[in-house]
PDB file of N, CA and C in Angstrom:
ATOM      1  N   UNK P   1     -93.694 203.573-169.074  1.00  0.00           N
ATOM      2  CA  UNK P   1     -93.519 204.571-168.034  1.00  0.00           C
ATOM      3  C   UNK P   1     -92.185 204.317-167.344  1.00  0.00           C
ATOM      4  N   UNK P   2     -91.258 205.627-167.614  1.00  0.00           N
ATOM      5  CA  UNK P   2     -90.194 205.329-166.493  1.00  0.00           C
ATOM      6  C   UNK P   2     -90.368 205.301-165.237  1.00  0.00           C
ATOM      7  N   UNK P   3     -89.709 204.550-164.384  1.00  0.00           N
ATOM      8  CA  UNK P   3     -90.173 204.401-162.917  1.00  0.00           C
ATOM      9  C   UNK P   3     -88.530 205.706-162.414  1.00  0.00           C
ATOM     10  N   UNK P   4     -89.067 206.823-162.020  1.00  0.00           N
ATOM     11  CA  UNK P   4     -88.142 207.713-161.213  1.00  0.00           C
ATOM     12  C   UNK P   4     -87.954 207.671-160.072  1.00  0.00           C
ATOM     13  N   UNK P   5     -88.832 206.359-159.310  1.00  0.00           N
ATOM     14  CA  UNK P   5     -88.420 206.204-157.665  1.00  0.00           C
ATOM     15  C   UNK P   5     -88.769 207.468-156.532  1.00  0.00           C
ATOM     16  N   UNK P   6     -89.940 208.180-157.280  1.00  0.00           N
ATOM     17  CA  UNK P   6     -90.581 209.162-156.435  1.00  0.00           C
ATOM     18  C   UNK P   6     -92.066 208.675-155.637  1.00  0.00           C
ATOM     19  N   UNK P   7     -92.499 207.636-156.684  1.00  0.00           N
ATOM     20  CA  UNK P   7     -93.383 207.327-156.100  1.00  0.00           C
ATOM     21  C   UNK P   7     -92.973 205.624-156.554  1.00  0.00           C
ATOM     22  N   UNK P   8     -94.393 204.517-156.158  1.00  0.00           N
ATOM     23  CA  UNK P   8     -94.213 203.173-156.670  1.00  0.00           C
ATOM     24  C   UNK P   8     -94.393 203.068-157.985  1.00  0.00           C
ATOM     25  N   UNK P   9     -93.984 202.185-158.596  1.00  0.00           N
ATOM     26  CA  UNK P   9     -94.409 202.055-160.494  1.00  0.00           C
ATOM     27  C   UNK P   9     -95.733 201.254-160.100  1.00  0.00           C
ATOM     28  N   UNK P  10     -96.670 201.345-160.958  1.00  0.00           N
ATOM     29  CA  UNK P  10     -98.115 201.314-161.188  1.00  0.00           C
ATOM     30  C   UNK P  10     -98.185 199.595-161.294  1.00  0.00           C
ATOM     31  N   UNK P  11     -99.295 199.142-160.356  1.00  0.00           N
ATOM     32  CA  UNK P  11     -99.550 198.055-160.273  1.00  0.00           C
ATOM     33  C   UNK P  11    -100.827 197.516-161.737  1.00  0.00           C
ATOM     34  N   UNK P  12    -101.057 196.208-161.515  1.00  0.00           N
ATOM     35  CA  UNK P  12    -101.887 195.813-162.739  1.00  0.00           C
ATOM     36  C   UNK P  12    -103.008 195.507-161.781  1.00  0.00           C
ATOM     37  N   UNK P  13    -104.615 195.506-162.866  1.00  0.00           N
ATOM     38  CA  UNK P  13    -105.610 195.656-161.465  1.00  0.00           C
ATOM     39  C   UNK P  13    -105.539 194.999-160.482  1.00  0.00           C
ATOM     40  N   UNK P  14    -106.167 195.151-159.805  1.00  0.00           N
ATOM     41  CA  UNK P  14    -106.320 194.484-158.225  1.00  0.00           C
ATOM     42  C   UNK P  14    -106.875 193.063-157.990  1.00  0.00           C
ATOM     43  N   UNK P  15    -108.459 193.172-158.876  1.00  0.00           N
ATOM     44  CA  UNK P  15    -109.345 192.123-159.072  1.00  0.00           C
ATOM     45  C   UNK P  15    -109.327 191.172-160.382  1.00  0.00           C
ATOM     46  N   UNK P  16    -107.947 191.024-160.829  1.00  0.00           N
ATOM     47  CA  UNK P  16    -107.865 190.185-162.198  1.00  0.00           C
ATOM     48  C   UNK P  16    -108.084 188.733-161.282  1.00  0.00           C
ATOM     49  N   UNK P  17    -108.696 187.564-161.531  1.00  0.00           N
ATOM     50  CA  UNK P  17    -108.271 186.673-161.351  1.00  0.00           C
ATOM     51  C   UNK P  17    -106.897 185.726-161.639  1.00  0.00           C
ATOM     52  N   UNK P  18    -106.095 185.107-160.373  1.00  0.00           N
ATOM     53  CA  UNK P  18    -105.028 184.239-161.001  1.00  0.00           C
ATOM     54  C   UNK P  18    -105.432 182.816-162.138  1.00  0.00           C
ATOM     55  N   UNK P  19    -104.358 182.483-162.739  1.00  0.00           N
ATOM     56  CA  UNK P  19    -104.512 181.351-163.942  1.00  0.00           C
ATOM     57  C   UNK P  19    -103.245 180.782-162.944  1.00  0.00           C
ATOM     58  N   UNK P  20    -103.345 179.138-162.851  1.00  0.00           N
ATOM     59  CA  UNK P  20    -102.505 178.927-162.729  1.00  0.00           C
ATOM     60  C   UNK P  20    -102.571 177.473-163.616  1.00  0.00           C
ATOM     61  N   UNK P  21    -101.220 177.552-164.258  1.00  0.00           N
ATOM     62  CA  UNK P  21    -101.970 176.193-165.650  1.00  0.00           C
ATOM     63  C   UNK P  21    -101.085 174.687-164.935  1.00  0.00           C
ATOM     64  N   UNK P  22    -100.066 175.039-164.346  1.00  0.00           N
ATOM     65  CA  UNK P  22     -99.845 173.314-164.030  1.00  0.00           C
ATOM     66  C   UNK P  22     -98.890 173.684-162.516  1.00  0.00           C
ATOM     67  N   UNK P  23     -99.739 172.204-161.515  1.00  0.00           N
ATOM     68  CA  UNK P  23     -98.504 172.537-160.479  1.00  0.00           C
ATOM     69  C   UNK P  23     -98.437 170.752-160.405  1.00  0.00           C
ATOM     70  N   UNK P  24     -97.056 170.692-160.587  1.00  0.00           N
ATOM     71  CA  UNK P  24     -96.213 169.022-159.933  1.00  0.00           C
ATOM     72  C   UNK P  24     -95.876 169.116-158.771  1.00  0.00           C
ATOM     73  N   UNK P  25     -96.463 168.102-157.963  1.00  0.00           N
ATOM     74  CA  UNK P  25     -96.147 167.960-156.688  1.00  0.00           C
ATOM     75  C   UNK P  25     -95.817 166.246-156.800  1.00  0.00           C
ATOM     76  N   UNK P  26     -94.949 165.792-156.182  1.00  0.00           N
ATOM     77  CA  UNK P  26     -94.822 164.336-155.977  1.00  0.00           C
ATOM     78  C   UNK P  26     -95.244 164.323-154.606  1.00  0.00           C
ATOM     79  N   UNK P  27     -96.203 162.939-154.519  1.00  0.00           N
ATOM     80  CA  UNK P  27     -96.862 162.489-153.165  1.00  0.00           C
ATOM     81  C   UNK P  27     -96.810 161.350-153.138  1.00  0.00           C
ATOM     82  N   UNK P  28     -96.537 160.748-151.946  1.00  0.00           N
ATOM     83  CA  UNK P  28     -96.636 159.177-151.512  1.00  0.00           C
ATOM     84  C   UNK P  28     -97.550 158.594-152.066  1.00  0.00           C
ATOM     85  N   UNK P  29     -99.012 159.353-151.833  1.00  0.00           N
ATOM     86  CA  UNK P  29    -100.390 158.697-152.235  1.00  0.00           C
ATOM     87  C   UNK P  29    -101.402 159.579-153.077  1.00  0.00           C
ATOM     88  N   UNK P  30    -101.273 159.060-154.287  1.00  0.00           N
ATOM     89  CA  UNK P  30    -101.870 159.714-155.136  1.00  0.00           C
ATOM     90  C   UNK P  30    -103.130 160.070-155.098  1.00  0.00           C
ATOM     91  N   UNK P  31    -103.822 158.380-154.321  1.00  0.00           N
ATOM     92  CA  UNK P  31    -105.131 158.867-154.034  1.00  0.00           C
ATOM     93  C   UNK P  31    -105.941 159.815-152.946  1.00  0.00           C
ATOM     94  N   UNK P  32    -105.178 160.151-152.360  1.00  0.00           N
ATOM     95  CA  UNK P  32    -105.165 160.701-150.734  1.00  0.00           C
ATOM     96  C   UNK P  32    -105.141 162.108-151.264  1.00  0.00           C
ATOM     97  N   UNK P  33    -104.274 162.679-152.340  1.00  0.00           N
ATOM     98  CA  UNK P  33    -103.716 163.832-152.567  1.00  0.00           C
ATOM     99  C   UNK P  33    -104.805 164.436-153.134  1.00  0.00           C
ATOM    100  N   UNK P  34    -105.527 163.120-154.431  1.00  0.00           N
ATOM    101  CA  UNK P  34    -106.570 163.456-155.392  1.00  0.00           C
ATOM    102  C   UNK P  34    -107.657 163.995-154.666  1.00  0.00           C
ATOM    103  N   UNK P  35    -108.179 163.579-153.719  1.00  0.00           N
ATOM    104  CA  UNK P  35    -109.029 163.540-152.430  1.00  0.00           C
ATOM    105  C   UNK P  35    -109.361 164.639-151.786  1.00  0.00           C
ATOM    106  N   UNK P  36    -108.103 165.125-151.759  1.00  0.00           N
ATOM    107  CA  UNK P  36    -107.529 166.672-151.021  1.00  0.00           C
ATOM    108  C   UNK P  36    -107.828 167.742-151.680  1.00  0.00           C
ATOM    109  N   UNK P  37    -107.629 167.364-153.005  1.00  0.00           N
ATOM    110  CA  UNK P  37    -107.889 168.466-154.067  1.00  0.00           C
ATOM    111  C   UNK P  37    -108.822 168.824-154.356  1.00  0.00           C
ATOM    112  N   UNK P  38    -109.677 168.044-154.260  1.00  0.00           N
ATOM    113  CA  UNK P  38    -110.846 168.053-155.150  1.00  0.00           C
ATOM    114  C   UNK P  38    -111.910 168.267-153.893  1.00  0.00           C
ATOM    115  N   UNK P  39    -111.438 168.132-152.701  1.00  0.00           N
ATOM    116  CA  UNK P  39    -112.568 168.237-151.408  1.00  0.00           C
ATOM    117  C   UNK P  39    -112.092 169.925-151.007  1.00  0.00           C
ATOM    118  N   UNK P  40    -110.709 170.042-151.054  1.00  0.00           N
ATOM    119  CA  UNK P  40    -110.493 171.660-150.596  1.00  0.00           C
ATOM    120  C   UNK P  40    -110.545 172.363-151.523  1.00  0.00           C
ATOM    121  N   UNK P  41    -110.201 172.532-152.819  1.00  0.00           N
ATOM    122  CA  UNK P  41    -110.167 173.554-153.978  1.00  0.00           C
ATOM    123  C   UNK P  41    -111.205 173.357-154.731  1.00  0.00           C
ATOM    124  N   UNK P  42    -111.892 172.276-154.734  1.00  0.00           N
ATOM    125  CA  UNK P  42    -112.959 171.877-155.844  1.00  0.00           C
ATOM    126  C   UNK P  42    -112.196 171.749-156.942  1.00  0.00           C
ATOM    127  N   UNK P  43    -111.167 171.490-157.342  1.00  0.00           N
ATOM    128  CA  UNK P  43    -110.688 170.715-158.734  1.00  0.00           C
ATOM    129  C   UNK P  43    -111.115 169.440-159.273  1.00  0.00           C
ATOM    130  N   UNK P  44    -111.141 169.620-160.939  1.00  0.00           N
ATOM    131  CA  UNK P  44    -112.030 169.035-161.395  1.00  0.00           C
ATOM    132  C   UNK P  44    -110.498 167.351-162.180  1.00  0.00           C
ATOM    133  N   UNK P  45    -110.692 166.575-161.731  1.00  0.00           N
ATOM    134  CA  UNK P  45    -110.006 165.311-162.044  1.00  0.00           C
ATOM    135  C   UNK P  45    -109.854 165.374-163.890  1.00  0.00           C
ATOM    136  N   UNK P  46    -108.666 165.286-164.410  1.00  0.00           N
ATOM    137  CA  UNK P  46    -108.850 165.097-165.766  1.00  0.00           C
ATOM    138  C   UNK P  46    -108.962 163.638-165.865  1.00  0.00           C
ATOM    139  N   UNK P  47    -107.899 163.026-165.416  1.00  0.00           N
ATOM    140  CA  UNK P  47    -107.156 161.459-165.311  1.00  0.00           C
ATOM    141  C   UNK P  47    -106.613 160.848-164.103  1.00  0.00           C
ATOM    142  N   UNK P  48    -106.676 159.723-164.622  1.00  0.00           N
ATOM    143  CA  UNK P  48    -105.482 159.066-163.651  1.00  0.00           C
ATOM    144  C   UNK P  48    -104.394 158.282-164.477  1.00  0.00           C
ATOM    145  N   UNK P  49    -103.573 158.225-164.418  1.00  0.00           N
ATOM    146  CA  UNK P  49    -102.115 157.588-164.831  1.00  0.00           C
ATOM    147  C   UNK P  49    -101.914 156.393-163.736  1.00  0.00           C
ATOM    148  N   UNK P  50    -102.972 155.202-163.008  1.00  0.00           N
ATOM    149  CA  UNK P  50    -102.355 154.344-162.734  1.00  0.00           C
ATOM    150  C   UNK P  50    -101.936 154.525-161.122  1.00  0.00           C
ATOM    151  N   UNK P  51    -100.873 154.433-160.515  1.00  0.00           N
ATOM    152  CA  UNK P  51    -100.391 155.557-159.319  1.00  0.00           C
ATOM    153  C   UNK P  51     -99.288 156.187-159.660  1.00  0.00           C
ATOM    154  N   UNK P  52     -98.889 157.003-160.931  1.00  0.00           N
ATOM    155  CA  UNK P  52     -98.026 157.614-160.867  1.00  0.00           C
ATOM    156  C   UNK P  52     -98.541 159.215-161.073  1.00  0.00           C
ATOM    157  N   UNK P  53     -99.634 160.088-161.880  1.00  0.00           N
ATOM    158  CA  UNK P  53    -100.169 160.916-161.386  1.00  0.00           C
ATOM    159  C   UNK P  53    -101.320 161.058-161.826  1.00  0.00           C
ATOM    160  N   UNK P  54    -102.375 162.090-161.168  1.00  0.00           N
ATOM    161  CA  UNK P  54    -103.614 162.669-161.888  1.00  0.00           C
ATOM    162  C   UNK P  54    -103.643 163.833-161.847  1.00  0.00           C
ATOM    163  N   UNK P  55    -103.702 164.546-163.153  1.00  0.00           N
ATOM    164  CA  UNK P  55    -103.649 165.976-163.564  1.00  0.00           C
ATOM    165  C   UNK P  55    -104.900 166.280-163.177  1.00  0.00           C
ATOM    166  N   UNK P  56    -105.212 167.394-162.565  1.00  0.00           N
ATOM    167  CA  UNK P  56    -106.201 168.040-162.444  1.00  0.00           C
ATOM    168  C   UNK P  56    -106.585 169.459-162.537  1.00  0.00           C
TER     169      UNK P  56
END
């Protein structure tokens, strides 16, 4: 569809859920962060790497 700037160009549905597949954050404390995650988002722990990270 050409967009002619008469009206908006057409959005994608409304109610798709987001995917989001990886976010890097560096943190002081890995375990503190892990903690955070998993108490506010409910993310599910894959690993731990030690203290350098845990993918989740």
């Amino acid at each position: 569809m050409k967009y002619t700037g008469q009206r908006d160009p057409p959005l994608g549905p409304v109610n798709d859920p987001v995917k989001i597949g990886n976010v890097l954050r560096p943190v002081a404390d890995v375990d503190a962060a892990m903690r955070f995650c998993i108490e506010t988002f409910g993310l599910a722990m894959k690993f731990v790497d030690g203290d350098r990270y845990a993918p989740m």
